[in-house]
Coordinates of C-alpha atoms in Angstrom, one line a residue:
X1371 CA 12.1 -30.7 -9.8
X1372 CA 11.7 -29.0 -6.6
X1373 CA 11.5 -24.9 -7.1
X1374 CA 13.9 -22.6 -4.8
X1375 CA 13.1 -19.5 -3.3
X1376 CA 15.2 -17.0 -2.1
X1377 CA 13.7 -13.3 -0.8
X1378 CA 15.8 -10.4 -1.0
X1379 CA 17.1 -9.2 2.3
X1380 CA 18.1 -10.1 5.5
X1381 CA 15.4 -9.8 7.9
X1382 CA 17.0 -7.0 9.7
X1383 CA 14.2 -4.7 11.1
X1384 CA 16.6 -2.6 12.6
X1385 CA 17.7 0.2 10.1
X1386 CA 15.4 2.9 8.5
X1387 CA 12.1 5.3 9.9
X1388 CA 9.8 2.6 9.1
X1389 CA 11.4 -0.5 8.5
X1390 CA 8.1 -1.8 6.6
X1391 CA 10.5 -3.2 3.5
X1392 CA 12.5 -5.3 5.6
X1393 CA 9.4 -6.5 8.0
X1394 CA 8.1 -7.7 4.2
X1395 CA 11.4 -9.7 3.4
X1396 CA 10.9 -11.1 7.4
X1397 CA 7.5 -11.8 6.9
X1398 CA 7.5 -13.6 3.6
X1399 CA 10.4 -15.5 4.8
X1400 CA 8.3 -16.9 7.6
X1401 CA 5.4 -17.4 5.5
X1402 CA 6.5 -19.3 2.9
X1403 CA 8.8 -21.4 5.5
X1404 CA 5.7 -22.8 6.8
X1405 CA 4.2 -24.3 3.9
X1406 CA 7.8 -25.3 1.9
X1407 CA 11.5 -26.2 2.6
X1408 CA 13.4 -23.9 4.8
X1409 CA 13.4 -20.5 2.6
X1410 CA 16.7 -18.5 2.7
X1411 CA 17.8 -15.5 1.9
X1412 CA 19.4 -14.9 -1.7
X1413 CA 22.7 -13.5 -0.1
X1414 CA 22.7 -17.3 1.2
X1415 CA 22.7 -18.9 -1.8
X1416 CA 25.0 -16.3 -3.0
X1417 CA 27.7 -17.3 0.2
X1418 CA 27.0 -21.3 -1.0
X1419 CA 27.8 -20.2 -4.6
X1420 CA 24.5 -21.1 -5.9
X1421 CA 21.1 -19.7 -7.0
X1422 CA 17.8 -19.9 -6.3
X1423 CA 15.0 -20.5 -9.3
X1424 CA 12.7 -17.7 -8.1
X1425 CA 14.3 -14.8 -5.8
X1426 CA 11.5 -12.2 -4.8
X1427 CA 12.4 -8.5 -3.7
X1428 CA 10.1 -6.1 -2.3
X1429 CA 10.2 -2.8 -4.6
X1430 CA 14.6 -2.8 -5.0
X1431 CA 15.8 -4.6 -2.9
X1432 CA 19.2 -6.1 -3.9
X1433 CA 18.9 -4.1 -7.2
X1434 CA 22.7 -4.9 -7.6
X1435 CA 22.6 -8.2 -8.1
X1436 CA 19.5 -8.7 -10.1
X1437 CA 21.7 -8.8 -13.5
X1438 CA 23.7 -11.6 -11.9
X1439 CA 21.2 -13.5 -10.5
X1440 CA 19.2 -13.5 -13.9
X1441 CA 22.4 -13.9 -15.8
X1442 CA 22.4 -17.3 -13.6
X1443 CA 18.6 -18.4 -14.4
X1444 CA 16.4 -17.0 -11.9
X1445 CA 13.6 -15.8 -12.3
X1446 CA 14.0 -12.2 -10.2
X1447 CA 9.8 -11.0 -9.0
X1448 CA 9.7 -7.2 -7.7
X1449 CA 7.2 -6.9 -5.4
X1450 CA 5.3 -3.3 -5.6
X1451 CA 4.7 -1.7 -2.6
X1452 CA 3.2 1.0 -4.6
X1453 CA 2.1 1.3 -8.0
X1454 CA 4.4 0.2 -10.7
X1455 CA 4.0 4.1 -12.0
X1456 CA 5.5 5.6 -8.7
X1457 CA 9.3 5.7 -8.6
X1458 CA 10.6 2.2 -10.2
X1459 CA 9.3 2.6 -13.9
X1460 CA 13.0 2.9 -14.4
X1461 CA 13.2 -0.8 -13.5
X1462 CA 10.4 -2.1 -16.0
X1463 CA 11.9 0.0 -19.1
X1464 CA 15.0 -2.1 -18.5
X1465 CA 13.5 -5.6 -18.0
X1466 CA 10.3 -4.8 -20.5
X1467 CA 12.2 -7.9 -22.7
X1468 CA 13.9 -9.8 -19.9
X1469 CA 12.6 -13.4 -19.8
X1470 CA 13.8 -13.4 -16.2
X1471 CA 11.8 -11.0 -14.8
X1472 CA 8.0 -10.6 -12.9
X1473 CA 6.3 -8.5 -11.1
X1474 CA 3.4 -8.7 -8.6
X1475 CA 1.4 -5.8 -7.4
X1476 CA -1.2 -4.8 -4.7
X1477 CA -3.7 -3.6 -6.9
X1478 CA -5.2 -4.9 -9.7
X1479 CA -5.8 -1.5 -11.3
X1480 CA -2.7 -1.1 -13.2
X1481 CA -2.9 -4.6 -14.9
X1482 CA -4.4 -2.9 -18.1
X1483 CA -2.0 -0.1 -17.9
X1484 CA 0.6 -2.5 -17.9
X1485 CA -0.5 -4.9 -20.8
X1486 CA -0.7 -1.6 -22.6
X1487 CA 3.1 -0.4 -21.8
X1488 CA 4.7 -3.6 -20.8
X1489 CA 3.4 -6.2 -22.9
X1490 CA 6.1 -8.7 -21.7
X1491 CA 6.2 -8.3 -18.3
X1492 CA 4.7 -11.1 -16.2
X1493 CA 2.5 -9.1 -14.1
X1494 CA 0.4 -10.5 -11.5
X1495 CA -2.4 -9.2 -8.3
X1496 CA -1.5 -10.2 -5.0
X1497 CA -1.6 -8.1 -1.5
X1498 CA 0.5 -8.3 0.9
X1499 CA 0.4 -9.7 4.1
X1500 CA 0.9 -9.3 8.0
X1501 CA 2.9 -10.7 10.6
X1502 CA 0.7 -11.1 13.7
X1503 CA 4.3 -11.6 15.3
X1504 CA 4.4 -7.8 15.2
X1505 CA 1.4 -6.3 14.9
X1506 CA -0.1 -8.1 18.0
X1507 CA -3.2 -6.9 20.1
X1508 CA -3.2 -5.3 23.5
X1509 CA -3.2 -7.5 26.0
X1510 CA -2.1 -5.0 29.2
X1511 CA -6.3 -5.7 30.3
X1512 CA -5.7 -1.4 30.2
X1513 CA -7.9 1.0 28.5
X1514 CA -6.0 1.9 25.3
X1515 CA -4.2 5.2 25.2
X1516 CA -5.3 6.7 21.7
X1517 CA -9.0 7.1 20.9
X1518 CA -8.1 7.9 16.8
X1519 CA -5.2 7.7 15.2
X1520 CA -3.6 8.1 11.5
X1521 CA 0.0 6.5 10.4
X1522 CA 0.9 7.9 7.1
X1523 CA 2.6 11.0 5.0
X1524 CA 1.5 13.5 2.7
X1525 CA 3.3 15.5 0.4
X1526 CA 2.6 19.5 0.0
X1527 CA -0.2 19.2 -2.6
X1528 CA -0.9 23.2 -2.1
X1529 CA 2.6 23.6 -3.1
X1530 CA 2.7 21.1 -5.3
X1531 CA 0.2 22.8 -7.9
X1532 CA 1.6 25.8 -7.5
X1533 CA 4.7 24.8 -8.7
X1534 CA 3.2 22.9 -11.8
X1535 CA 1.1 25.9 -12.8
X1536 CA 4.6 28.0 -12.6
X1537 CA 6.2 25.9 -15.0
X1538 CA 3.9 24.2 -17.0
X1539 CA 2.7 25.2 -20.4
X1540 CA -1.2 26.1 -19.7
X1541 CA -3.2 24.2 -21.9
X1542 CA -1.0 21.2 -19.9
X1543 CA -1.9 22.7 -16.5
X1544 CA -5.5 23.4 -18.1
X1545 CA -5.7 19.1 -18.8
X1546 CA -3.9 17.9 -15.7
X1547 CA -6.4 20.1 -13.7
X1548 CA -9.4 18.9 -15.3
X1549 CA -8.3 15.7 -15.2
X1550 CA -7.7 16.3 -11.4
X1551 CA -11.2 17.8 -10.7
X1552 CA -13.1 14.3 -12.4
X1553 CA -10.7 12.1 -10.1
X1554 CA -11.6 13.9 -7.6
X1555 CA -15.4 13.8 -8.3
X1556 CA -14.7 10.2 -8.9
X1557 CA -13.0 8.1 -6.3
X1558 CA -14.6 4.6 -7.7
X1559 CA -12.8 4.9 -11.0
X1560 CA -9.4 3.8 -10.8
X1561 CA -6.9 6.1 -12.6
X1562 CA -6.7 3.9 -15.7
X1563 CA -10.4 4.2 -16.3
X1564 CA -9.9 7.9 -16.1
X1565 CA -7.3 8.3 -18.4
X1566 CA -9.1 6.5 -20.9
X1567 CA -11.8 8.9 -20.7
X1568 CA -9.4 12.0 -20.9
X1569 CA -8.3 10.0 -24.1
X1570 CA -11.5 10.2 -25.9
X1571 CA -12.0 13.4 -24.5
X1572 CA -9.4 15.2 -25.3
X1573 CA -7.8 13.5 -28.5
X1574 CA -4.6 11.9 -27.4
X1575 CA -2.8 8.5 -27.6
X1576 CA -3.0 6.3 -25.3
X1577 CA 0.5 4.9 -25.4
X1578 CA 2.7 7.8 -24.4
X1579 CA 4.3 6.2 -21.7
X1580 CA 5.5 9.4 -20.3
X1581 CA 2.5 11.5 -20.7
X1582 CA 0.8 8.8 -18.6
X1583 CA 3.4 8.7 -15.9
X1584 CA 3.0 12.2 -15.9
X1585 CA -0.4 12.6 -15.3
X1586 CA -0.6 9.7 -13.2
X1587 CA 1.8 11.0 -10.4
X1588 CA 0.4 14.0 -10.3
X1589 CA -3.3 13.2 -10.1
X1590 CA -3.3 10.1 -8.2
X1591 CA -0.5 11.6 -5.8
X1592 CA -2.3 14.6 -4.8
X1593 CA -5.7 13.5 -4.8
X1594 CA -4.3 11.5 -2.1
X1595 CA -2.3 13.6 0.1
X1596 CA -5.7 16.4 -0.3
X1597 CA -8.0 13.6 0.9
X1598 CA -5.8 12.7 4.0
X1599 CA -5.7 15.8 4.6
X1600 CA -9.5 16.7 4.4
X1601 CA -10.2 13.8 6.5
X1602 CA -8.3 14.4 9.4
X1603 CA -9.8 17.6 8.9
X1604 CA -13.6 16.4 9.2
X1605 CA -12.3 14.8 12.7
X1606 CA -11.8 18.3 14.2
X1607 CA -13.3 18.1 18.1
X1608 CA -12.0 14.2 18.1
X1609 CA -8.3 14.8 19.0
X1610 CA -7.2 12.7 16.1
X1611 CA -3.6 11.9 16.8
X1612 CA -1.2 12.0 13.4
X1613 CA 2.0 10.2 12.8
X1614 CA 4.1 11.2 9.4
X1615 CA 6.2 13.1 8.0
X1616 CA 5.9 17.1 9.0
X1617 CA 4.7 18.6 6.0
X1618 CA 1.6 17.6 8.5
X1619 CA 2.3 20.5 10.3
X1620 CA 1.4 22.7 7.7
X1621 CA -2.1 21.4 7.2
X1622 CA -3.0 19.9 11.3
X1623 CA -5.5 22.5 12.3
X1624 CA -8.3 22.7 15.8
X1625 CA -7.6 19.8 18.2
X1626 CA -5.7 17.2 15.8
X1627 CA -2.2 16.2 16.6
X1628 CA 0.6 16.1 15.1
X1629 CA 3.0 13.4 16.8
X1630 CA 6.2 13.4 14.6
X1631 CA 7.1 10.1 13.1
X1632 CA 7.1 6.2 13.6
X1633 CA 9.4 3.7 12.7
X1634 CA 8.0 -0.4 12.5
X1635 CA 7.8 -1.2 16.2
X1636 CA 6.9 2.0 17.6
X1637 CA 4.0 2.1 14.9
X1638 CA 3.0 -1.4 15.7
X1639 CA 2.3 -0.2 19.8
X1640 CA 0.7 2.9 18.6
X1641 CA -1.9 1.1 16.4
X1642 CA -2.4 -1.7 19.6
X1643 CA -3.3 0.8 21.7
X1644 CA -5.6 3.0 19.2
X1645 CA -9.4 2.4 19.3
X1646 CA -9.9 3.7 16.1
X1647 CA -7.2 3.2 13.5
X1648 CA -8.1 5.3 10.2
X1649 CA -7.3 4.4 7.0
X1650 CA -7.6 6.2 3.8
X1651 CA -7.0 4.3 0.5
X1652 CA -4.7 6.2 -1.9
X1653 CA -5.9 6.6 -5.3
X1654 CA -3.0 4.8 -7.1
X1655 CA -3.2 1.5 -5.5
X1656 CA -7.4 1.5 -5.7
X1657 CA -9.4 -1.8 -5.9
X1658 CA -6.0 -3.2 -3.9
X1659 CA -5.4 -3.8 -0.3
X1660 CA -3.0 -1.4 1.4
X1661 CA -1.1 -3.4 4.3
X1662 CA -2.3 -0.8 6.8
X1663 CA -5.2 -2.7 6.9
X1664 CA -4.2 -5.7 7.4
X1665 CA -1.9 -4.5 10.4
X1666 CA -4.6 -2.4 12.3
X1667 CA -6.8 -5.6 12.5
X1668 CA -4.0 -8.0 13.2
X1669 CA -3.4 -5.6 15.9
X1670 CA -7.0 -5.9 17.1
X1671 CA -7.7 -2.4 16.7
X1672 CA -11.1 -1.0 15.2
X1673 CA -10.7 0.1 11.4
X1674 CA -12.2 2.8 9.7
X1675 CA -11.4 3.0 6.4
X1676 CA -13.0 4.5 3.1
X1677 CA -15.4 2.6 1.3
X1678 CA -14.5 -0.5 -1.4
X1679 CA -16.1 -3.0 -2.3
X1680 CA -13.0 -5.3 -1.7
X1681 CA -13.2 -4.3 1.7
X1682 CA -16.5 -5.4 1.9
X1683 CA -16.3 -8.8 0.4
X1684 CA -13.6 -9.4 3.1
X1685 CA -14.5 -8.3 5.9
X1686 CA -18.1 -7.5 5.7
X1687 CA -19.8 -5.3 8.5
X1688 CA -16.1 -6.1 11.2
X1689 CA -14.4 -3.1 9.9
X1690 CA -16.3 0.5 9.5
X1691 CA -16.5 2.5 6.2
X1692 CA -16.8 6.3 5.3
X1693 CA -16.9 7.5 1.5
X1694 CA -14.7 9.3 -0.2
X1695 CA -17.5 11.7 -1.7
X1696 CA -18.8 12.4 1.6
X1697 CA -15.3 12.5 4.3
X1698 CA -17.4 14.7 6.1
X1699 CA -19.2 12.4 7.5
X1700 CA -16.7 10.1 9.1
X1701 CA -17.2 12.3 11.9
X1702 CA -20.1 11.1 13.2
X1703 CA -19.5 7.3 12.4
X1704 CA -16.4 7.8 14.6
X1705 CA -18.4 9.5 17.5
X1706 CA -20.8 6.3 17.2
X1707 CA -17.9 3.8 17.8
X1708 CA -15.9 5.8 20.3
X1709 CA -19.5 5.2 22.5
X1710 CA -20.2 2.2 21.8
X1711 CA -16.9 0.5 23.5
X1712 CA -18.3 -3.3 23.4
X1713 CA -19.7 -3.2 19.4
X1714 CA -16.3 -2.0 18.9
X1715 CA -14.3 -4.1 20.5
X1716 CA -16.2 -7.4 19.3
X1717 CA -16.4 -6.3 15.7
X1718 CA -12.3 -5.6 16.0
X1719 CA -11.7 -8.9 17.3
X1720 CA -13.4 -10.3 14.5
X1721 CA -12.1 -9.0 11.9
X1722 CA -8.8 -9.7 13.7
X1723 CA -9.6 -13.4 12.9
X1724 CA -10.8 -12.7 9.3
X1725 CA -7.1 -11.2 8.9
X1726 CA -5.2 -14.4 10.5
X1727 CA -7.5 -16.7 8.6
X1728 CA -7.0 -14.6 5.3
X1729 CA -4.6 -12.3 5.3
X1730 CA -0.9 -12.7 7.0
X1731 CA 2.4 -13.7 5.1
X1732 CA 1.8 -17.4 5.1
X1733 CA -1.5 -17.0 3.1
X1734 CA 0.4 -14.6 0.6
X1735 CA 3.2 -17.8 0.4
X1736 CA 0.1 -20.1 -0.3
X1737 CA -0.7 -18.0 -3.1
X1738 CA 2.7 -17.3 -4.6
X1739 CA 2.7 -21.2 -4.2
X1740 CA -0.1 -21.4 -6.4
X1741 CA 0.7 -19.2 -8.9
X1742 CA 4.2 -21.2 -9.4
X1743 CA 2.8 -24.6 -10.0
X1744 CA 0.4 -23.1 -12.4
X1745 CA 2.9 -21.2 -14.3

């Protein structure tokens, strides 16, 4: 019997600041044309009064239907953008028993967390993609326009902790803070390996659902958002130019900029025509692959991104690398490559390749493919 697929969506780029959720649905659509039937849309099958055996949404995307579409047989996937602990947990408590639901994710660090709290869940590891159709590479023969740039939001840690220490009970604050501190000594553990040790440590159970949820938003969150921060921070006399949201304006400081925010396309010629495109892995998707990085080489733009070893295995020595234990030093590794034009350039372009070869929206369709005839 030949599977169907339908994505959730319409392939409409045109709504919304970022647009990234519907460039997913587009991308996947295009991906997984190329190596199978024509793929359509679920609201196309819904119009033909049919259903497809898999439809695949990215994070909630036709939420509304999900019930009827399961009701009908399929087999509805959500597709994380973030970690399954974020904002959608609401969505996994209903469909913990549901024998028409999946999920993928883009890091593999919550697979244990979710064996542990969602037993039933299909859960699987897969990144997602790029569409070199958007996140194309200068070709105007031009010097590019940005020397360094970072694409991304933070939210008001400072303000953040303040408010927790208000209203929490202190020996609460007193664990969350120490189990802040050791993340933040830390950045090779992945949050579930920490919590585990704050378990022995400290004497509590390991399944309280919302105790972890707890703890992890507010660790893995604000680690974050404090790193980014203390990054663009360690490129002070580099004009690093920042795109976000504008809590940034609170924390931009000496010579960095803050540029106001960037929805798909305009990000897309921003990172083009960046030398240096930053990239900071957040703490809750860690040991994954964050798409940024798949979209600043696609785009044929130098990356420089904190250290994994994931990273590493992918794309070797054609991307640059700073550590998390020692942001300070990104400085000077920047410096190096803003000098060094032709190194740049050549190790861009080749990672540029390693990214079409490996990493775009058909090879993601290639590997969904997989994992069907398997299952």
């Amino acid at each position: 019997m030949k599977i169907s697929i339908g994505i959730h969506g319409d392939g409409d780029c045109k709504g919304g600041l970022y647009n990234m959720l519907a460039s997913f649905s587009l991308g996947l659509h295009k991906g997984l044309t190329t190596q199978t039937e024509p793929v359509k849309y679920v609201y196309e099958y819904l119009q033909a009064m049919s259903a497809p055996h898999i439809a695949i949404a990215f994070n909630v995307i036709g939420y509304n239907i999900w019930d009827e579409l399961i009701k009908f047989g399929t087999k509805n996937i959500m597709w994380t953008v973030d970690s399954p602990f974020h904002q959608n947990i609401s969505v996994y408590e209903k469909y913990k028993d549901s024998q028409g639901f999946a999920s993928f994710a883009v890091s593999p660090s919550d697979i244990e967390a979710m064996k542990l709290f969602f037993p039933n869940i299909p859960y699987f590891y897969i990144p997602h993609g790029t569409d070199p159709d958007i996140w194309q590479p200068d070709d105007s023969g031009e010097e590019k326009e940005h020397d360094i740039v970072f694409l991304g939001s933070i939210r008001d840690s400072e303000q953040n902790f303040a408010d927790l220490k208000e209203k929490l009970d202190k020996n609460i604050y007193k664990l969350l803070m120490n189990i802040y501190d050791f993340a933040m000594q830390n950045p090779d553990k992945s949050f579930w390996e920490i919590y585990n040790l704050a378990a022995d440590q400290y004497g509590f159970e390991r399944d309280n659902l919302q105790l972890y949820i707890f703890l992890f938003q507010n660790v893995c969150y604000n680690i974050t958002d404090a790193r980014r921060v203390k990054l663009i921070e360690s490129l002070n006399g580099l004009g690093v130019k920042v795109w976000g949201n504008a809590i940034w304006q609170k924390y931009i400081k000496e010579d960095a900029q803050y540029m106001g925010s960037a929805e798909l396309f305009e990000a897309a010629k921003i990172v083009r025509k960046s030398k240096i495109v930053l990239h900071l892995q957040p703490m809750q998707i860690i040991n994954g692959f964050h798409e940024r990085i798949f979209n600043a080489t696609a785009s044929g733009s130098f990356l420089l991104a904190s250290h994994q070893k994931n990273f590493e295995e992918s794309f070797g020595d054609k991307i640059g690398y700073y550590k998390l234990n020692n942001i300070a030093g990104v400085a000077e590794r920047a410096q190096y490559l803003l000098a060094n034009n032709d190194e740049r350039e050549a190790k861009a372009k080749a990672a540029r390749e390693i990214t079409l070869q490996n990493h775009t929206w058909e090879s993601r369709a290639k590997e969904i493919l997989n994992l069907i005839k398997v299952e």
